[in-house]
Amino acid sequence: MNADCEAVRQAAMEEIDALEDLRALEESRVRFLGRKGRIAALMRLLGETSPEDRPALGKAINEVKEALTSALEARKQELEARDLAARAAAEAVDLSLPGRRPRQGHMHVINQVIDDIVGIFVELGFQVAAGPDVETEYYNFDSLNTPSDHPARDSHDTFFVKPGVVLRTHTSPVQMRVMERTQPPVAIVVPGRTYRVDNDASHSPMFYQIEGLLVDHGVTFADLKGTLALFVRRFFGPDTKARFRPHFFPFTEPSAEMDISCSVCRGAGCRVCKHSGWLEILGCGMVHPNVFGYAGYDYETYTGYAFGMGVDRIAMLRHAISSISFLYENDVRFLEQF
Ligand code: DAH
């Protein structure tokens, strides 16, 4: 009978030594110590044993049982310690490593330029206005003295949304939207997106403009020149010169384009200004009486000036950016430079 006990002990010890995880250990425990386990089987033998042999056998079984219990417990602690060590190694944090800085974003270069330009006019008393990107042909063209057969419309290469509705080709329609709901004096600047069917190194199908409009009693071309000359000195630097060239726009009369002395070569002539020493940066003029007619303003009482500039071009000049596409590709290596 002690031989049976010894066999169970032997088998159990070998198995326990070989256990590699806690689940297998639990299975072993059930197999040996469980209600239907091998120790229980030994206990049943007690009944068939003669009374004089019984105490010795009982003692032997108890010893095996205790030996197994403590062997299982010891192995369990080993396995738990091993698991814990493995987890600690896997989740270890090296507190001596330098931290990783969170990446910080900043304003896009276009928005920086818009803020700077608008800020200058706001200081002069202009208010900021806005209008829809999807615009009617009436506001984008007709009410700005540009009827459907007008040659100036060709140069705009318009995206049509549906008949009568376009993506605005300039910010000028906001002039009309504001005048319709406001009586003079009016002094606004309008930064916004504009759209034209155009795509090359200096044109993007979506681009930005800033519109300006000032209407009051007795506004003259001299006011326009003075205000814009001040603007360019503030924005491009105090030495910047401005010149006005006669031009044509349907919504202003007279009209002009304004050039500034080349910010790259300071007038000496370079590739950027095509060796002319001058850079064209905006269109402007005195508001056409017909435009006042559409707005419901009396052109005998009021006069006004307007201007419109391309933000992308100005940003490119300011930062010597060679292609407009850089502004819209959102390559962080590019954007981080500003
Ligand atoms: N809207 C014109 C354009 O997109 C720019 C412009 C010229 C705006 C003269 C004006 C202006 O307000 O008076 O090319």
mmCIF file of C-alpha atoms and ligand atoms in Angstrom:
data_model
loop_
_atom_site.group_PDB
_atom_site.id
_atom_site.type_symbol
_atom_site.label_atom_id
_atom_site.label_comp_id
_atom_site.label_asym_id
_atom_site.label_seq_id
_atom_site.Cartn_x
_atom_site.Cartn_y
_atom_site.Cartn_z
ATOM 1 C CA MET A 1 0.000 0.000 0.000
ATOM 2 C CA ASN A 2 2.801 2.426 0.775
ATOM 3 C CA ALA A 3 3.967 1.557 -2.666
ATOM 4 C CA ASP A 4 0.767 3.049 -4.101
ATOM 5 C CA CYS A 5 1.345 6.212 -2.081
ATOM 6 C CA GLU A 6 4.917 6.361 -3.255
ATOM 7 C CA ALA A 7 3.844 5.958 -6.890
ATOM 8 C CA VAL A 8 1.382 8.831 -6.614
ATOM 9 C CA ARG A 9 3.964 11.020 -4.897
ATOM 10 C CA GLN A 10 6.549 10.207 -7.547
ATOM 11 C CA ALA A 11 4.197 10.945 -10.442
ATOM 12 C CA ALA A 12 2.969 14.148 -8.866
ATOM 13 C CA MET A 13 6.432 15.501 -8.088
ATOM 14 C CA GLU A 14 7.656 14.908 -11.612
ATOM 15 C CA GLU A 15 4.602 16.593 -13.070
ATOM 16 C CA ILE A 16 4.799 19.564 -10.704
ATOM 17 C CA ASP A 17 8.458 20.115 -11.522
ATOM 18 C CA ALA A 18 7.623 20.283 -15.191
ATOM 19 C CA LEU A 19 4.705 22.734 -14.866
ATOM 20 C CA GLU A 20 5.190 25.845 -16.993
ATOM 21 C CA ASP A 21 2.082 27.918 -16.323
ATOM 22 C CA LEU A 22 -0.582 28.549 -13.748
ATOM 23 C CA ARG A 23 -3.391 26.982 -15.711
ATOM 24 C CA ALA A 24 -1.543 23.676 -16.043
ATOM 25 C CA LEU A 25 -0.784 23.904 -12.339
ATOM 26 C CA GLU A 26 -4.459 24.184 -11.490
ATOM 27 C CA GLU A 27 -5.193 21.174 -13.695
ATOM 28 C CA SER A 28 -2.523 19.175 -11.854
ATOM 29 C CA ARG A 29 -3.963 20.177 -8.514
ATOM 30 C CA VAL A 30 -7.381 18.904 -9.523
ATOM 31 C CA ARG A 31 -5.902 15.694 -10.912
ATOM 32 C CA PHE A 32 -4.114 14.874 -7.656
ATOM 33 C CA LEU A 33 -5.968 16.669 -4.865
ATOM 34 C CA GLY A 34 -9.440 17.076 -6.329
ATOM 35 C CA ARG A 35 -12.534 15.168 -5.236
ATOM 36 C CA LYS A 36 -12.007 12.584 -7.966
ATOM 37 C CA GLY A 37 -8.241 12.873 -7.831
ATOM 38 C CA ARG A 38 -5.598 10.338 -7.107
ATOM 39 C CA ILE A 39 -5.320 11.149 -3.385
ATOM 40 C CA ALA A 40 -9.075 10.676 -3.067
ATOM 41 C CA ALA A 41 -8.640 7.310 -4.795
ATOM 42 C CA LEU A 42 -5.999 6.345 -2.213
ATOM 43 C CA MET A 43 -8.429 7.351 0.566
ATOM 44 C CA ARG A 44 -10.998 4.959 -0.815
ATOM 45 C CA LEU A 45 -8.457 2.136 -0.449
ATOM 46 C CA LEU A 46 -8.462 2.777 3.299
ATOM 47 C CA GLY A 47 -11.882 1.131 3.569
ATOM 48 C CA GLU A 48 -10.578 -2.087 2.097
ATOM 49 C CA THR A 49 -7.582 -2.122 4.394
ATOM 50 C CA SER A 50 -7.416 -4.200 7.549
ATOM 51 C CA PRO A 51 -7.887 -2.198 10.776
ATOM 52 C CA GLU A 52 -4.351 -2.813 11.893
ATOM 53 C CA ASP A 53 -2.804 -1.507 8.672
ATOM 54 C CA ARG A 54 -5.162 1.417 8.395
ATOM 55 C CA PRO A 55 -3.378 3.963 10.654
ATOM 56 C CA ALA A 56 -0.076 3.483 8.865
ATOM 57 C CA LEU A 57 -1.690 3.826 5.449
ATOM 58 C CA GLY A 58 -3.725 6.836 6.574
ATOM 59 C CA LYS A 59 -0.583 8.504 7.808
ATOM 60 C CA ALA A 60 1.239 7.717 4.571
ATOM 61 C CA ILE A 61 -1.601 9.168 2.461
ATOM 62 C CA ASN A 62 -1.651 12.328 4.588
ATOM 63 C CA GLU A 63 2.064 12.761 4.165
ATOM 64 C CA VAL A 64 1.764 12.462 0.387
ATOM 65 C CA LYS A 65 -1.121 14.907 0.399
ATOM 66 C CA GLU A 66 0.823 17.453 2.428
ATOM 67 C CA ALA A 67 3.911 16.983 0.290
ATOM 68 C CA LEU A 68 1.859 17.591 -2.867
ATOM 69 C CA THR A 69 0.081 20.587 -1.396
ATOM 70 C CA SER A 70 3.278 22.330 -0.451
ATOM 71 C CA ALA A 71 5.013 21.386 -3.708
ATOM 72 C CA LEU A 72 2.108 22.873 -5.680
ATOM 73 C CA GLU A 73 2.145 26.010 -3.569
ATOM 74 C CA ALA A 74 5.889 26.407 -4.009
ATOM 75 C CA ARG A 75 5.649 25.926 -7.763
ATOM 76 C CA LYS A 76 2.743 28.356 -7.924
ATOM 77 C CA GLN A 77 4.799 31.027 -6.234
ATOM 78 C CA GLU A 78 7.686 30.414 -8.615
ATOM 79 C CA LEU A 79 5.438 30.710 -11.646
ATOM 80 C CA GLU A 80 3.756 33.867 -10.345
ATOM 81 C CA ALA A 81 7.113 35.471 -9.636
ATOM 82 C CA ARG A 82 8.281 34.562 -13.127
ATOM 83 C CA ASP A 83 5.144 36.075 -14.739
ATOM 84 C CA LEU A 84 5.528 39.235 -12.730
ATOM 85 C CA ALA A 85 9.170 39.596 -13.730
ATOM 86 C CA ALA A 86 8.267 39.091 -17.386
ATOM 87 C CA ARG A 87 5.549 41.734 -17.199
ATOM 88 C CA ALA A 88 7.817 44.187 -15.427
ATOM 89 C CA ALA A 89 10.442 43.709 -18.114
ATOM 90 C CA ALA A 90 7.900 44.175 -20.917
ATOM 91 C CA GLU A 91 6.360 47.286 -19.399
ATOM 92 C CA ALA A 92 9.550 48.827 -18.137
ATOM 93 C CA VAL A 93 9.805 52.616 -18.485
ATOM 94 C CA ASP A 94 13.223 54.159 -18.699
ATOM 95 C CA LEU A 95 12.741 57.318 -16.676
ATOM 96 C CA SER A 96 16.133 58.616 -17.724
ATOM 97 C CA LEU A 97 15.097 58.932 -21.399
ATOM 98 C CA PRO A 98 14.479 62.515 -22.590
ATOM 99 C CA GLY A 99 10.777 63.368 -23.086
ATOM 100 C CA ARG A 100 9.135 63.795 -26.478
ATOM 101 C CA ARG A 101 7.918 67.295 -27.125
ATOM 102 C CA PRO A 102 4.320 67.467 -28.388
ATOM 103 C CA ARG A 103 4.314 69.039 -31.853
ATOM 104 C CA GLN A 104 2.839 72.474 -31.807
ATOM 105 C CA GLY A 105 0.931 73.896 -34.738
ATOM 106 C CA HIS A 106 0.748 77.530 -35.770
ATOM 107 C CA MET A 107 -1.125 79.766 -38.140
ATOM 108 C CA HIS A 108 -0.772 79.047 -41.851
ATOM 109 C CA VAL A 109 1.416 81.579 -43.664
ATOM 110 C CA ILE A 110 -1.599 82.744 -45.709
ATOM 111 C CA ASN A 111 -3.569 83.487 -42.556
ATOM 112 C CA GLN A 112 -0.588 85.308 -41.073
ATOM 113 C CA VAL A 113 -0.444 87.560 -44.129
ATOM 114 C CA ILE A 114 -4.226 88.118 -44.072
ATOM 115 C CA ASP A 115 -4.069 89.050 -40.388
ATOM 116 C CA ASP A 116 -1.246 91.504 -40.982
ATOM 117 C CA ILE A 117 -2.948 93.188 -43.951
ATOM 118 C CA VAL A 118 -6.377 93.326 -42.342
ATOM 119 C CA GLY A 119 -4.793 94.584 -39.104
ATOM 120 C CA ILE A 120 -3.332 97.604 -40.869
ATOM 121 C CA PHE A 121 -6.714 98.586 -42.321
ATOM 122 C CA VAL A 122 -8.533 97.923 -39.054
ATOM 123 C CA GLU A 123 -6.166 100.395 -37.383
ATOM 124 C CA LEU A 124 -7.222 102.927 -40.008
ATOM 125 C CA GLY A 125 -10.883 102.421 -39.064
ATOM 126 C CA PHE A 126 -11.987 99.807 -41.608
ATOM 127 C CA GLN A 127 -14.349 97.034 -40.528
ATOM 128 C CA VAL A 128 -14.038 93.410 -41.591
ATOM 129 C CA ALA A 129 -16.866 92.019 -43.739
ATOM 130 C CA ALA A 130 -17.537 88.642 -45.355
ATOM 131 C CA GLY A 131 -19.763 87.089 -48.009
ATOM 132 C CA PRO A 132 -20.506 83.668 -49.491
ATOM 133 C CA ASP A 133 -18.021 81.705 -51.632
ATOM 134 C CA VAL A 134 -20.917 80.367 -53.717
ATOM 135 C CA GLU A 135 -22.260 83.510 -55.263
ATOM 136 C CA THR A 136 -24.879 84.536 -57.787
ATOM 137 C CA GLU A 137 -23.814 85.882 -61.156
ATOM 138 C CA TYR A 138 -25.726 88.995 -60.194
ATOM 139 C CA TYR A 139 -23.438 89.824 -57.274
ATOM 140 C CA ASN A 140 -20.267 88.452 -58.847
ATOM 141 C CA PHE A 141 -20.707 90.240 -62.203
ATOM 142 C CA ASP A 142 -23.915 92.091 -63.143
ATOM 143 C CA SER A 143 -24.213 94.367 -60.123
ATOM 144 C CA LEU A 144 -20.515 95.174 -60.541
ATOM 145 C CA ASN A 145 -21.212 96.658 -63.955
ATOM 146 C CA THR A 146 -20.048 93.491 -65.753
ATOM 147 C CA PRO A 147 -22.980 92.213 -67.863
ATOM 148 C CA SER A 148 -22.865 88.749 -69.475
ATOM 149 C CA ASP A 149 -21.404 89.957 -72.788
ATOM 150 C CA HIS A 150 -18.738 92.034 -71.099
ATOM 151 C CA PRO A 151 -15.209 91.169 -72.330
ATOM 152 C CA ALA A 152 -13.808 91.454 -68.796
ATOM 153 C CA ARG A 153 -15.775 88.322 -67.883
ATOM 154 C CA ASP A 154 -13.600 86.128 -70.131
ATOM 155 C CA SER A 155 -10.519 86.837 -68.054
ATOM 156 C CA HIS A 156 -12.236 85.436 -65.000
ATOM 157 C CA ASP A 157 -12.682 81.837 -66.218
ATOM 158 C CA THR A 158 -15.513 81.091 -63.905
ATOM 159 C CA PHE A 159 -16.502 77.856 -62.147
ATOM 160 C CA PHE A 160 -20.264 77.479 -62.578
ATOM 161 C CA VAL A 161 -22.259 75.728 -59.866
ATOM 162 C CA LYS A 162 -25.485 75.919 -61.900
ATOM 163 C CA PRO A 163 -26.933 78.525 -64.227
ATOM 164 C CA GLY A 164 -26.792 81.871 -62.483
ATOM 165 C CA VAL A 165 -24.644 80.566 -59.607
ATOM 166 C CA VAL A 166 -20.842 80.593 -59.539
ATOM 167 C CA LEU A 167 -17.891 80.189 -57.212
ATOM 168 C CA ARG A 168 -17.011 83.835 -56.739
ATOM 169 C CA THR A 169 -14.121 84.885 -58.963
ATOM 170 C CA HIS A 170 -13.195 87.791 -56.682
ATOM 171 C CA THR A 171 -14.149 89.298 -53.330
ATOM 172 C CA SER A 172 -15.723 92.337 -55.039
ATOM 173 C CA PRO A 173 -19.331 90.997 -54.759
ATOM 174 C CA VAL A 174 -19.109 91.575 -51.004
ATOM 175 C CA GLN A 175 -18.919 95.315 -51.801
ATOM 176 C CA MET A 176 -22.438 95.116 -53.177
ATOM 177 C CA ARG A 177 -23.780 92.884 -50.404
ATOM 178 C CA VAL A 178 -22.536 95.348 -47.781
ATOM 179 C CA MET A 179 -23.697 98.491 -49.612
ATOM 180 C CA GLU A 180 -27.190 97.019 -50.051
ATOM 181 C CA ARG A 181 -27.652 96.759 -46.307
ATOM 182 C CA THR A 182 -25.604 99.765 -45.112
ATOM 183 C CA GLN A 183 -25.792 103.510 -45.643
ATOM 184 C CA PRO A 184 -22.524 105.471 -46.036
ATOM 185 C CA PRO A 185 -20.071 106.037 -44.549
ATOM 186 C CA VAL A 186 -18.805 102.569 -45.363
ATOM 187 C CA ALA A 187 -15.219 101.426 -44.802
ATOM 188 C CA ILE A 188 -14.667 97.681 -45.093
ATOM 189 C CA VAL A 189 -12.003 95.122 -45.874
ATOM 190 C CA VAL A 190 -13.029 91.649 -47.004
ATOM 191 C CA PRO A 191 -10.562 88.771 -46.817
ATOM 192 C CA GLY A 192 -11.785 85.574 -48.448
ATOM 193 C CA ARG A 193 -11.373 82.665 -50.818
ATOM 194 C CA THR A 194 -11.880 83.138 -54.528
ATOM 195 C CA TYR A 195 -11.940 80.697 -57.443
ATOM 196 C CA ARG A 196 -10.906 80.664 -61.081
ATOM 197 C CA VAL A 197 -10.235 77.989 -63.701
ATOM 198 C CA ASP A 198 -6.490 78.465 -63.609
ATOM 199 C CA ASN A 199 -3.567 76.367 -62.419
ATOM 200 C CA ASP A 200 0.159 77.043 -62.825
ATOM 201 C CA ALA A 201 3.165 78.209 -60.778
ATOM 202 C CA SER A 202 1.510 81.517 -59.953
ATOM 203 C CA HIS A 203 -2.183 80.518 -60.131
ATOM 204 C CA SER A 204 -4.216 78.133 -58.034
ATOM 205 C CA PRO A 205 -7.910 77.337 -58.730
ATOM 206 C CA MET A 206 -8.622 78.504 -55.184
ATOM 207 C CA PHE A 207 -6.790 81.566 -53.942
ATOM 208 C CA TYR A 208 -7.260 84.444 -51.532
ATOM 209 C CA GLN A 209 -8.105 88.076 -52.046
ATOM 210 C CA ILE A 210 -8.639 91.040 -49.802
ATOM 211 C CA GLU A 211 -11.159 93.601 -50.994
ATOM 212 C CA GLY A 212 -11.415 97.151 -49.746
ATOM 213 C CA LEU A 213 -14.222 99.678 -50.075
ATOM 214 C CA LEU A 214 -14.605 103.174 -48.688
ATOM 215 C CA VAL A 215 -17.634 105.368 -49.451
ATOM 216 C CA ASP A 216 -18.413 108.760 -47.965
ATOM 217 C CA HIS A 217 -18.930 112.385 -48.891
ATOM 218 C CA GLY A 218 -16.066 113.815 -50.908
ATOM 219 C CA VAL A 219 -13.809 110.763 -51.178
ATOM 220 C CA THR A 220 -11.162 111.335 -53.853
ATOM 221 C CA PHE A 221 -8.503 109.440 -55.764
ATOM 222 C CA ALA A 222 -5.971 111.186 -53.526
ATOM 223 C CA ASP A 223 -7.503 109.434 -50.507
ATOM 224 C CA LEU A 224 -7.128 106.121 -52.316
ATOM 225 C CA LYS A 225 -3.480 106.803 -53.155
ATOM 226 C CA GLY A 226 -2.642 108.040 -49.693
ATOM 227 C CA THR A 227 -4.257 105.090 -47.944
ATOM 228 C CA LEU A 228 -2.684 102.455 -50.200
ATOM 229 C CA ALA A 229 0.752 104.095 -50.082
ATOM 230 C CA LEU A 230 0.581 104.055 -46.312
ATOM 231 C CA PHE A 231 -0.503 100.439 -46.381
ATOM 232 C CA VAL A 232 2.472 99.299 -48.497
ATOM 233 C CA ARG A 233 4.962 101.170 -46.331
ATOM 234 C CA ARG A 234 3.509 99.525 -43.255
ATOM 235 C CA PHE A 235 3.398 96.084 -44.777
ATOM 236 C CA PHE A 236 6.514 95.937 -46.974
ATOM 237 C CA GLY A 237 8.692 98.430 -45.096
ATOM 238 C CA PRO A 238 9.099 102.230 -44.879
ATOM 239 C CA ASP A 239 11.278 102.505 -48.029
ATOM 240 C CA THR A 240 8.695 100.860 -50.266
ATOM 241 C CA LYS A 241 7.605 103.052 -53.160
ATOM 242 C CA ALA A 242 4.198 102.778 -54.812
ATOM 243 C CA ARG A 243 3.144 103.786 -58.311
ATOM 244 C CA PHE A 244 -0.252 103.783 -59.981
ATOM 245 C CA ARG A 245 -0.747 102.779 -63.606
ATOM 246 C CA PRO A 246 -4.006 103.462 -65.453
ATOM 247 C CA HIS A 247 -5.932 100.230 -65.937
ATOM 248 C CA PHE A 248 -9.446 99.020 -66.601
ATOM 249 C CA PHE A 249 -11.973 97.405 -64.281
ATOM 250 C CA PRO A 250 -15.697 97.496 -65.030
ATOM 251 C CA PHE A 251 -16.661 98.464 -61.483
ATOM 252 C CA THR A 252 -14.308 101.425 -61.077
ATOM 253 C CA GLU A 253 -13.729 104.609 -63.075
ATOM 254 C CA PRO A 254 -11.007 105.690 -63.243
ATOM 255 C CA SER A 255 -9.186 102.439 -62.510
ATOM 256 C CA ALA A 256 -5.557 101.711 -61.764
ATOM 257 C CA GLU A 257 -3.147 98.999 -60.894
ATOM 258 C CA MET A 258 -0.705 99.669 -58.113
ATOM 259 C CA ASP A 259 2.914 98.527 -58.275
ATOM 260 C CA ILE A 260 5.412 98.565 -55.451
ATOM 261 C CA SER A 261 9.166 98.864 -55.771
ATOM 262 C CA CYS A 262 10.501 95.310 -55.954
ATOM 263 C CA SER A 263 10.875 93.978 -52.418
ATOM 264 C CA VAL A 264 13.585 91.554 -53.579
ATOM 265 C CA CYS A 265 16.032 93.849 -55.469
ATOM 266 C CA ARG A 266 14.736 97.208 -54.146
ATOM 267 C CA GLY A 267 14.233 98.477 -57.683
ATOM 268 C CA ALA A 268 17.574 97.444 -59.188
ATOM 269 C CA GLY A 269 15.980 94.735 -61.342
ATOM 270 C CA CYS A 270 15.866 91.005 -60.714
ATOM 271 C CA ARG A 271 14.125 87.827 -61.842
ATOM 272 C CA VAL A 272 11.144 88.301 -59.509
ATOM 273 C CA CYS A 273 10.252 91.734 -60.948
ATOM 274 C CA LYS A 274 11.312 90.639 -64.442
ATOM 275 C CA HIS A 275 13.984 93.345 -64.359
ATOM 276 C CA SER A 276 11.433 96.146 -64.210
ATOM 277 C CA GLY A 277 12.068 97.073 -60.574
ATOM 278 C CA TRP A 278 8.292 97.031 -59.944
ATOM 279 C CA LEU A 279 5.780 94.454 -58.757
ATOM 280 C CA GLU A 280 2.056 94.687 -59.420
ATOM 281 C CA ILE A 281 0.129 93.953 -56.250
ATOM 282 C CA LEU A 282 -3.418 95.246 -56.578
ATOM 283 C CA GLY A 283 -6.209 96.746 -58.633
ATOM 284 C CA CYS A 284 -8.148 99.782 -57.521
ATOM 285 C CA GLY A 285 -10.198 102.761 -58.595
ATOM 286 C CA MET A 286 -13.108 105.069 -57.854
ATOM 287 C CA VAL A 287 -16.412 103.222 -57.539
ATOM 288 C CA HIS A 288 -18.317 103.390 -60.843
ATOM 289 C CA PRO A 289 -21.612 105.363 -60.722
ATOM 290 C CA ASN A 290 -23.422 102.311 -62.151
ATOM 291 C CA VAL A 291 -22.273 100.256 -59.146
ATOM 292 C CA PHE A 292 -23.689 102.914 -56.834
ATOM 293 C CA GLY A 293 -26.883 102.662 -58.901
ATOM 294 C CA TYR A 294 -27.197 98.928 -58.133
ATOM 295 C CA ALA A 295 -26.403 99.633 -54.451
ATOM 296 C CA GLY A 296 -29.079 102.328 -54.237
ATOM 297 C CA TYR A 297 -26.523 105.026 -53.398
ATOM 298 C CA ASP A 298 -26.842 108.506 -54.919
ATOM 299 C CA TYR A 299 -23.654 109.094 -56.880
ATOM 300 C CA GLU A 300 -24.195 112.860 -56.770
ATOM 301 C CA THR A 301 -23.951 112.676 -52.973
ATOM 302 C CA TYR A 302 -21.297 110.053 -52.412
ATOM 303 C CA THR A 303 -18.023 108.995 -53.901
ATOM 304 C CA GLY A 304 -15.880 106.040 -52.989
ATOM 305 C CA TYR A 305 -12.815 104.047 -53.765
ATOM 306 C CA ALA A 306 -12.253 100.317 -53.922
ATOM 307 C CA PHE A 307 -9.296 97.997 -54.211
ATOM 308 C CA GLY A 308 -8.612 94.293 -54.424
ATOM 309 C CA MET A 309 -5.360 92.420 -53.835
ATOM 310 C CA GLY A 310 -4.188 88.838 -54.195
ATOM 311 C CA VAL A 311 -3.012 87.481 -50.851
ATOM 312 C CA ASP A 312 -1.106 84.523 -52.314
ATOM 313 C CA ARG A 313 1.043 86.730 -54.497
ATOM 314 C CA ILE A 314 1.792 89.044 -51.590
ATOM 315 C CA ALA A 315 2.698 86.086 -49.350
ATOM 316 C CA MET A 316 4.954 84.732 -52.095
ATOM 317 C CA LEU A 317 6.679 88.104 -52.482
ATOM 318 C CA ARG A 318 7.116 88.551 -48.759
ATOM 319 C CA HIS A 319 8.719 85.142 -48.281
ATOM 320 C CA ALA A 320 10.305 84.579 -51.722
ATOM 321 C CA ILE A 321 8.139 81.499 -52.379
ATOM 322 C CA SER A 322 8.600 80.289 -55.932
ATOM 323 C CA SER A 323 5.375 78.386 -56.565
ATOM 324 C CA ILE A 324 1.859 78.985 -55.289
ATOM 325 C CA SER A 325 1.320 75.248 -54.905
ATOM 326 C CA PHE A 326 3.584 75.238 -51.822
ATOM 327 C CA LEU A 327 0.883 77.231 -50.079
ATOM 328 C CA TYR A 328 -1.715 74.501 -50.540
ATOM 329 C CA GLU A 329 0.188 71.208 -50.376
ATOM 330 C CA ASN A 330 0.361 71.393 -46.579
ATOM 331 C CA ASP A 331 3.838 69.928 -46.415
ATOM 332 C CA VAL A 332 4.755 70.505 -42.773
ATOM 333 C CA ARG A 333 8.445 70.971 -43.662
ATOM 334 C CA PHE A 334 7.385 73.975 -45.742
ATOM 335 C CA LEU A 335 4.802 75.381 -43.342
ATOM 336 C CA GLU A 336 7.133 75.168 -40.326
ATOM 337 C CA GLN A 337 9.376 77.823 -41.859
ATOM 338 C CA PHE A 338 6.892 80.612 -41.221
HETATM 339 N N1 DAH B 1 -11.792 92.289 -58.435
HETATM 340 C C1 DAH B 1 -10.570 92.544 -59.136
HETATM 341 C C2 DAH B 1 -9.905 91.236 -59.529
HETATM 342 O O1 DAH B 1 -10.270 90.234 -59.062
HETATM 343 C C3 DAH B 1 -9.623 93.327 -58.282
HETATM 344 C C4 DAH B 1 -10.113 94.697 -58.038
HETATM 345 C C5 DAH B 1 -9.784 95.728 -58.908
HETATM 346 C C6 DAH B 1 -10.949 94.975 -56.989
HETATM 347 C C7 DAH B 1 -10.232 97.006 -58.713
HETATM 348 C C8 DAH B 1 -11.417 96.265 -56.769
HETATM 349 C C9 DAH B 1 -11.056 97.259 -57.652
HETATM 350 O O2 DAH B 1 -12.232 96.563 -55.756
HETATM 351 O O3 DAH B 1 -11.522 98.537 -57.447
HETATM 352 O O4 DAH B 1 -8.998 91.233 -60.320
#
